[in-house]
Amino acid sequence: MKSGFVQRCLITAGFTAGLLTFDVGPLWSQAKLDYKVVPILQPMKDRAPTPEFTLATPEGKKLSLKDFRGKVVLLNFWASWCVPCREEMPAMEKLYQEYKEKNFVVLAVAVKDRKQDAIDFVKELKLSYPIALDPDAQVGNLYGAWGLPATYLIGPKGEGLARGWGPAEWYNKAARNLIKDLVDGKR
C-alpha cells in the first residue's frame, strides 16, 4: 500500500514538475486575434486551405494564389462599377504600402468586369498591388463572392483566417493593428 502511495506521489510530482517547466510563452503569443475589429470580418473556424486559382493579370500574365505562399494575403473581389469598392480600395493601397515589405499582399480580383474598365479603374486610383481578372466570375463564385466587395484574409500557408462581405475601412487603426499582428505571426 505504501509503495502505491509513494508511486502516485512520485508520478504527481513528476507531472507537476513537467508543468512547471513547460514553456507557455509561444501559447501566449498565439492568442486568438479578434478579426471583428474590422466589422465586416468573420473568423473562419476551421482554417481550411483556401481554393487555389490562376487568373490573368491586365497585362496578360498568369497569377496564382500559391504565388503568395509565405505571405498574409488580403484577397479582395471587386469591380469597377462597384461604388463601395471604389471607396475602400484607396485605403487598401495605403495598407499595402505600409506592410508589403513585411510579407503582406493585397490581391484584388476584378469580377465580371471588362478588362479596359478594370485597367482604367486601377490607373485612376493609382493602385500598385497585384490585380487579376475574373471576367466570368469563376473564382468569385468559388469563394462565394456573390456581392461586392468581398474580402478574405489568408494566412501564409494558404489557410483561410477570416472573410467578410461589404466595404471596410482598411486603413484605420484597428485594421492596421490586425494586419500588423498577422504579419508578426499571431493568428
PDB file of C-alpha atoms in Angstrom:
ATOM      1  CA  MET A   1       0.000   0.000   0.000  1.00  0.00           C
ATOM      2  CA  LYS A   2       2.800   2.400   0.874  1.00  0.00           C
ATOM      3  CA  SER A   3       4.609   1.672  -2.368  1.00  0.00           C
ATOM      4  CA  GLY A   4       1.434   2.511  -4.390  1.00  0.00           C
ATOM      5  CA  PHE A   5       1.027   5.744  -2.459  1.00  0.00           C
ATOM      6  CA  VAL A   6       4.699   6.646  -2.954  1.00  0.00           C
ATOM      7  CA  GLN A   7       4.477   5.758  -6.647  1.00  0.00           C
ATOM      8  CA  ARG A   8       1.394   8.001  -7.106  1.00  0.00           C
ATOM      9  CA  CYS A   9       3.185  10.843  -5.281  1.00  0.00           C
ATOM     10  CA  LEU A  10       6.251  10.471  -7.489  1.00  0.00           C
ATOM     11  CA  ILE A  11       4.094  10.436 -10.648  1.00  0.00           C
ATOM     12  CA  THR A  12       2.184  13.505  -9.443  1.00  0.00           C
ATOM     13  CA  ALA A  13       5.431  15.292  -8.524  1.00  0.00           C
ATOM     14  CA  GLY A  14       6.926  14.424 -11.917  1.00  0.00           C
ATOM     15  CA  PHE A  15       3.814  15.633 -13.723  1.00  0.00           C
ATOM     16  CA  THR A  16       3.794  18.871 -11.707  1.00  0.00           C
ATOM     17  CA  ALA A  17       7.490  19.451 -12.368  1.00  0.00           C
ATOM     18  CA  GLY A  18       6.829  18.904 -16.061  1.00  0.00           C
ATOM     19  CA  LEU A  19       4.064  21.519 -15.990  1.00  0.00           C
ATOM     20  CA  LEU A  20       6.299  23.990 -14.238  1.00  0.00           C
ATOM     21  CA  THR A  21       8.997  23.625 -16.874  1.00  0.00           C
ATOM     22  CA  PHE A  22       6.536  23.690 -19.796  1.00  0.00           C
ATOM     23  CA  ASP A  23       7.198  26.793 -21.921  1.00  0.00           C
ATOM     24  CA  VAL A  24       3.905  28.677 -22.200  1.00  0.00           C
ATOM     25  CA  GLY A  25       5.467  31.654 -23.984  1.00  0.00           C
ATOM     26  CA  PRO A  26       4.523  30.555 -27.505  1.00  0.00           C
ATOM     27  CA  LEU A  27       0.980  29.723 -26.398  1.00  0.00           C
ATOM     28  CA  TRP A  28       0.559  33.208 -25.001  1.00  0.00           C
ATOM     29  CA  SER A  29       1.906  34.835 -28.182  1.00  0.00           C
ATOM     30  CA  GLN A  30      -0.504  32.796 -30.292  1.00  0.00           C
ATOM     31  CA  ALA A  31      -3.611  34.129 -28.585  1.00  0.00           C
ATOM     32  CA  LYS A  32      -6.511  34.307 -30.989  1.00  0.00           C
ATOM     33  CA  LEU A  33      -6.965  37.593 -32.759  1.00  0.00           C
ATOM     34  CA  ASP A  34     -10.233  39.449 -32.792  1.00  0.00           C
ATOM     35  CA  TYR A  35     -10.962  39.697 -36.512  1.00  0.00           C
ATOM     36  CA  LYS A  36     -14.168  41.557 -35.739  1.00  0.00           C
ATOM     37  CA  VAL A  37     -12.169  44.743 -35.100  1.00  0.00           C
ATOM     38  CA  VAL A  38     -12.884  45.129 -38.828  1.00  0.00           C
ATOM     39  CA  PRO A  39     -16.692  44.950 -38.538  1.00  0.00           C
ATOM     40  CA  ILE A  40     -17.288  43.028 -41.785  1.00  0.00           C
ATOM     41  CA  LEU A  41     -14.885  40.191 -40.906  1.00  0.00           C
ATOM     42  CA  GLN A  42     -15.969  36.843 -39.535  1.00  0.00           C
ATOM     43  CA  PRO A  43     -13.272  34.401 -38.410  1.00  0.00           C
ATOM     44  CA  MET A  44     -13.094  31.113 -40.296  1.00  0.00           C
ATOM     45  CA  LYS A  45     -13.233  28.464 -37.606  1.00  0.00           C
ATOM     46  CA  ASP A  46     -11.689  25.514 -39.433  1.00  0.00           C
ATOM     47  CA  ARG A  47      -8.732  27.364 -41.021  1.00  0.00           C
ATOM     48  CA  ALA A  48      -9.067  25.104 -44.050  1.00  0.00           C
ATOM     49  CA  PRO A  49      -6.913  25.650 -47.119  1.00  0.00           C
ATOM     50  CA  THR A  50      -8.427  28.238 -49.444  1.00  0.00           C
ATOM     51  CA  PRO A  51      -9.273  27.226 -53.011  1.00  0.00           C
ATOM     52  CA  GLU A  52      -6.342  27.533 -55.375  1.00  0.00           C
ATOM     53  CA  PHE A  53      -6.740  29.522 -58.592  1.00  0.00           C
ATOM     54  CA  THR A  54      -4.837  31.011 -61.507  1.00  0.00           C
ATOM     55  CA  LEU A  55      -6.054  34.107 -63.352  1.00  0.00           C
ATOM     56  CA  ALA A  56      -4.656  36.546 -65.885  1.00  0.00           C
ATOM     57  CA  THR A  57      -3.417  39.993 -64.927  1.00  0.00           C
ATOM     58  CA  PRO A  58      -4.421  43.010 -67.045  1.00  0.00           C
ATOM     59  CA  GLU A  59      -1.004  42.640 -68.738  1.00  0.00           C
ATOM     60  CA  GLY A  60      -1.826  39.050 -69.722  1.00  0.00           C
ATOM     61  CA  LYS A  61       0.500  37.301 -67.254  1.00  0.00           C
ATOM     62  CA  LYS A  62      -0.689  34.370 -65.140  1.00  0.00           C
ATOM     63  CA  LEU A  63      -1.084  34.944 -61.426  1.00  0.00           C
ATOM     64  CA  SER A  64      -1.841  32.199 -58.885  1.00  0.00           C
ATOM     65  CA  LEU A  65      -2.798  32.377 -55.243  1.00  0.00           C
ATOM     66  CA  LYS A  66       0.054  29.959 -54.497  1.00  0.00           C
ATOM     67  CA  ASP A  67       2.487  32.633 -55.776  1.00  0.00           C
ATOM     68  CA  PHE A  68       1.907  34.372 -52.446  1.00  0.00           C
ATOM     69  CA  ARG A  69       2.618  31.461 -50.068  1.00  0.00           C
ATOM     70  CA  GLY A  70       4.560  32.702 -47.088  1.00  0.00           C
ATOM     71  CA  LYS A  71       2.620  35.984 -47.040  1.00  0.00           C
ATOM     72  CA  VAL A  72      -0.563  37.160 -45.394  1.00  0.00           C
ATOM     73  CA  VAL A  73      -2.975  37.816 -48.265  1.00  0.00           C
ATOM     74  CA  LEU A  74      -5.902  40.211 -48.272  1.00  0.00           C
ATOM     75  CA  LEU A  75      -7.868  38.726 -51.185  1.00  0.00           C
ATOM     76  CA  ASN A  76     -10.439  41.252 -52.378  1.00  0.00           C
ATOM     77  CA  PHE A  77     -13.124  40.694 -55.006  1.00  0.00           C
ATOM     78  CA  TRP A  78     -14.224  43.942 -56.667  1.00  0.00           C
ATOM     79  CA  ALA A  79     -15.487  45.556 -59.878  1.00  0.00           C
ATOM     80  CA  SER A  80     -15.015  48.974 -61.481  1.00  0.00           C
ATOM     81  CA  TRP A  81     -18.777  49.571 -61.368  1.00  0.00           C
ATOM     82  CA  CYS A  82     -18.927  48.843 -57.603  1.00  0.00           C
ATOM     83  CA  VAL A  83     -19.186  52.136 -55.681  1.00  0.00           C
ATOM     84  CA  PRO A  84     -18.217  50.639 -52.266  1.00  0.00           C
ATOM     85  CA  CYS A  85     -15.171  49.055 -53.948  1.00  0.00           C
ATOM     86  CA  ARG A  86     -14.083  52.466 -55.199  1.00  0.00           C
ATOM     87  CA  GLU A  87     -14.423  53.818 -51.655  1.00  0.00           C
ATOM     88  CA  GLU A  88     -12.379  51.107 -49.893  1.00  0.00           C
ATOM     89  CA  MET A  89      -9.584  50.411 -52.380  1.00  0.00           C
ATOM     90  CA  PRO A  90      -7.501  53.567 -51.691  1.00  0.00           C
ATOM     91  CA  ALA A  91      -7.327  52.517 -48.017  1.00  0.00           C
ATOM     92  CA  MET A  92      -6.234  49.044 -49.127  1.00  0.00           C
ATOM     93  CA  GLU A  93      -3.473  50.698 -51.154  1.00  0.00           C
ATOM     94  CA  LYS A  94      -2.222  52.526 -48.034  1.00  0.00           C
ATOM     95  CA  LEU A  95      -2.334  49.276 -46.061  1.00  0.00           C
ATOM     96  CA  TYR A  96      -0.410  47.508 -48.816  1.00  0.00           C
ATOM     97  CA  GLN A  97       2.241  50.246 -48.908  1.00  0.00           C
ATOM     98  CA  GLU A  98       2.710  50.045 -45.145  1.00  0.00           C
ATOM     99  CA  TYR A  99       3.051  46.243 -44.899  1.00  0.00           C
ATOM    100  CA  LYS A 100       4.221  44.985 -48.309  1.00  0.00           C
ATOM    101  CA  GLU A 101       7.814  44.623 -47.063  1.00  0.00           C
ATOM    102  CA  LYS A 102       6.560  42.529 -44.135  1.00  0.00           C
ATOM    103  CA  ASN A 103       5.142  39.553 -46.057  1.00  0.00           C
ATOM    104  CA  PHE A 104       1.735  41.107 -46.741  1.00  0.00           C
ATOM    105  CA  VAL A 105      -0.008  41.490 -50.070  1.00  0.00           C
ATOM    106  CA  VAL A 106      -3.331  42.747 -51.298  1.00  0.00           C
ATOM    107  CA  LEU A 107      -4.554  40.638 -54.213  1.00  0.00           C
ATOM    108  CA  ALA A 108      -7.520  42.267 -55.939  1.00  0.00           C
ATOM    109  CA  VAL A 109      -9.671  40.194 -58.314  1.00  0.00           C
ATOM    110  CA  ALA A 110     -11.906  42.103 -60.721  1.00  0.00           C
ATOM    111  CA  VAL A 111     -15.130  40.109 -61.061  1.00  0.00           C
ATOM    112  CA  LYS A 112     -17.454  40.337 -64.087  1.00  0.00           C
ATOM    113  CA  ASP A 113     -15.658  43.417 -65.319  1.00  0.00           C
ATOM    114  CA  ARG A 114     -14.435  44.405 -68.750  1.00  0.00           C
ATOM    115  CA  LYS A 115     -10.655  44.359 -68.956  1.00  0.00           C
ATOM    116  CA  GLN A 116     -10.347  48.003 -70.071  1.00  0.00           C
ATOM    117  CA  ASP A 117     -12.724  49.189 -67.347  1.00  0.00           C
ATOM    118  CA  ALA A 118     -10.617  47.393 -64.738  1.00  0.00           C
ATOM    119  CA  ILE A 119      -7.403  48.884 -66.172  1.00  0.00           C
ATOM    120  CA  ASP A 120      -8.866  52.402 -66.174  1.00  0.00           C
ATOM    121  CA  PHE A 121     -10.096  51.963 -62.599  1.00  0.00           C
ATOM    122  CA  VAL A 122      -6.673  50.785 -61.360  1.00  0.00           C
ATOM    123  CA  LYS A 123      -4.925  53.695 -63.100  1.00  0.00           C
ATOM    124  CA  GLU A 124      -7.413  56.254 -61.786  1.00  0.00           C
ATOM    125  CA  LEU A 125      -6.993  55.082 -58.186  1.00  0.00           C
ATOM    126  CA  LYS A 126      -3.221  54.567 -58.616  1.00  0.00           C
ATOM    127  CA  LEU A 127      -3.331  51.026 -57.234  1.00  0.00           C
ATOM    128  CA  SER A 128       0.005  49.215 -57.130  1.00  0.00           C
ATOM    129  CA  TYR A 129      -0.952  45.883 -55.596  1.00  0.00           C
ATOM    130  CA  PRO A 130      -1.474  42.793 -57.792  1.00  0.00           C
ATOM    131  CA  ILE A 131      -4.661  42.751 -59.872  1.00  0.00           C
ATOM    132  CA  ALA A 132      -6.231  39.689 -61.507  1.00  0.00           C
ATOM    133  CA  LEU A 133      -9.170  39.445 -63.906  1.00  0.00           C
ATOM    134  CA  ASP A 134     -12.105  37.085 -63.357  1.00  0.00           C
ATOM    135  CA  PRO A 135     -14.458  38.097 -66.208  1.00  0.00           C
ATOM    136  CA  ASP A 136     -16.753  35.082 -65.833  1.00  0.00           C
ATOM    137  CA  ALA A 137     -16.737  35.164 -62.003  1.00  0.00           C
ATOM    138  CA  GLN A 138     -15.487  31.575 -61.787  1.00  0.00           C
ATOM    139  CA  VAL A 139     -13.106  32.312 -58.910  1.00  0.00           C
ATOM    140  CA  GLY A 140     -15.556  34.752 -57.337  1.00  0.00           C
ATOM    141  CA  ASN A 141     -18.196  32.012 -57.296  1.00  0.00           C
ATOM    142  CA  LEU A 142     -15.667  29.508 -55.956  1.00  0.00           C
ATOM    143  CA  TYR A 143     -15.123  31.820 -52.982  1.00  0.00           C
ATOM    144  CA  GLY A 144     -18.786  32.750 -52.574  1.00  0.00           C
ATOM    145  CA  ALA A 145     -18.263  36.372 -53.614  1.00  0.00           C
ATOM    146  CA  TRP A 146     -21.831  36.904 -54.789  1.00  0.00           C
ATOM    147  CA  GLY A 147     -21.867  40.504 -53.605  1.00  0.00           C
ATOM    148  CA  LEU A 148     -19.043  43.002 -53.935  1.00  0.00           C
ATOM    149  CA  PRO A 149     -16.755  43.813 -52.345  1.00  0.00           C
ATOM    150  CA  ALA A 150     -15.924  40.504 -50.699  1.00  0.00           C
ATOM    151  CA  THR A 151     -12.693  40.008 -48.781  1.00  0.00           C
ATOM    152  CA  TYR A 152     -10.728  37.065 -47.410  1.00  0.00           C
ATOM    153  CA  LEU A 153      -7.726  37.117 -45.108  1.00  0.00           C
ATOM    154  CA  ILE A 154      -5.477  34.187 -45.923  1.00  0.00           C
ATOM    155  CA  GLY A 155      -2.544  33.011 -43.839  1.00  0.00           C
ATOM    156  CA  PRO A 156       0.964  32.255 -45.127  1.00  0.00           C
ATOM    157  CA  LYS A 157       0.208  28.550 -45.617  1.00  0.00           C
ATOM    158  CA  GLY A 158      -2.917  29.293 -47.645  1.00  0.00           C
ATOM    159  CA  GLU A 159      -5.274  28.821 -44.696  1.00  0.00           C
ATOM    160  CA  GLY A 160      -8.465  30.857 -44.533  1.00  0.00           C
ATOM    161  CA  LEU A 161      -8.397  33.137 -41.478  1.00  0.00           C
ATOM    162  CA  ALA A 162     -11.408  35.430 -41.931  1.00  0.00           C
ATOM    163  CA  ARG A 163     -13.877  36.604 -44.564  1.00  0.00           C
ATOM    164  CA  GLY A 164     -16.235  39.485 -44.991  1.00  0.00           C
ATOM    165  CA  TRP A 165     -18.787  40.988 -47.316  1.00  0.00           C
ATOM    166  CA  GLY A 166     -19.171  44.685 -47.934  1.00  0.00           C
ATOM    167  CA  PRO A 167     -16.785  47.610 -47.673  1.00  0.00           C
ATOM    168  CA  ALA A 168     -14.407  48.219 -44.789  1.00  0.00           C
ATOM    169  CA  GLU A 169     -12.108  50.985 -43.653  1.00  0.00           C
ATOM    170  CA  TRP A 170      -8.859  49.121 -44.246  1.00  0.00           C
ATOM    171  CA  TYR A 171      -6.532  51.846 -43.024  1.00  0.00           C
ATOM    172  CA  ASN A 172      -7.991  52.712 -39.668  1.00  0.00           C
ATOM    173  CA  LYS A 173      -6.034  51.912 -36.501  1.00  0.00           C
ATOM    174  CA  ALA A 174      -7.891  48.659 -35.759  1.00  0.00           C
ATOM    175  CA  ALA A 175      -7.381  47.248 -39.272  1.00  0.00           C
ATOM    176  CA  ARG A 176      -3.722  48.261 -39.309  1.00  0.00           C
ATOM    177  CA  ASN A 177      -3.164  46.624 -35.906  1.00  0.00           C
ATOM    178  CA  LEU A 178      -4.873  43.452 -37.128  1.00  0.00           C
ATOM    179  CA  ILE A 179      -2.637  43.245 -40.195  1.00  0.00           C
ATOM    180  CA  LYS A 180       0.437  44.014 -38.052  1.00  0.00           C
ATOM    181  CA  ASP A 181      -0.478  41.162 -35.697  1.00  0.00           C
ATOM    182  CA  LEU A 182      -0.979  38.808 -38.645  1.00  0.00           C
ATOM    183  CA  VAL A 183       2.353  39.611 -40.279  1.00  0.00           C
ATOM    184  CA  ASP A 184       4.005  39.303 -36.851  1.00  0.00           C
ATOM    185  CA  GLY A 185       2.782  35.692 -36.740  1.00  0.00           C
ATOM    186  CA  LYS A 186      -0.250  35.980 -34.481  1.00  0.00           C
ATOM    187  CA  ARG A 187      -3.278  34.057 -35.677  1.00  0.00           C
TER     188      ARG A 187
END
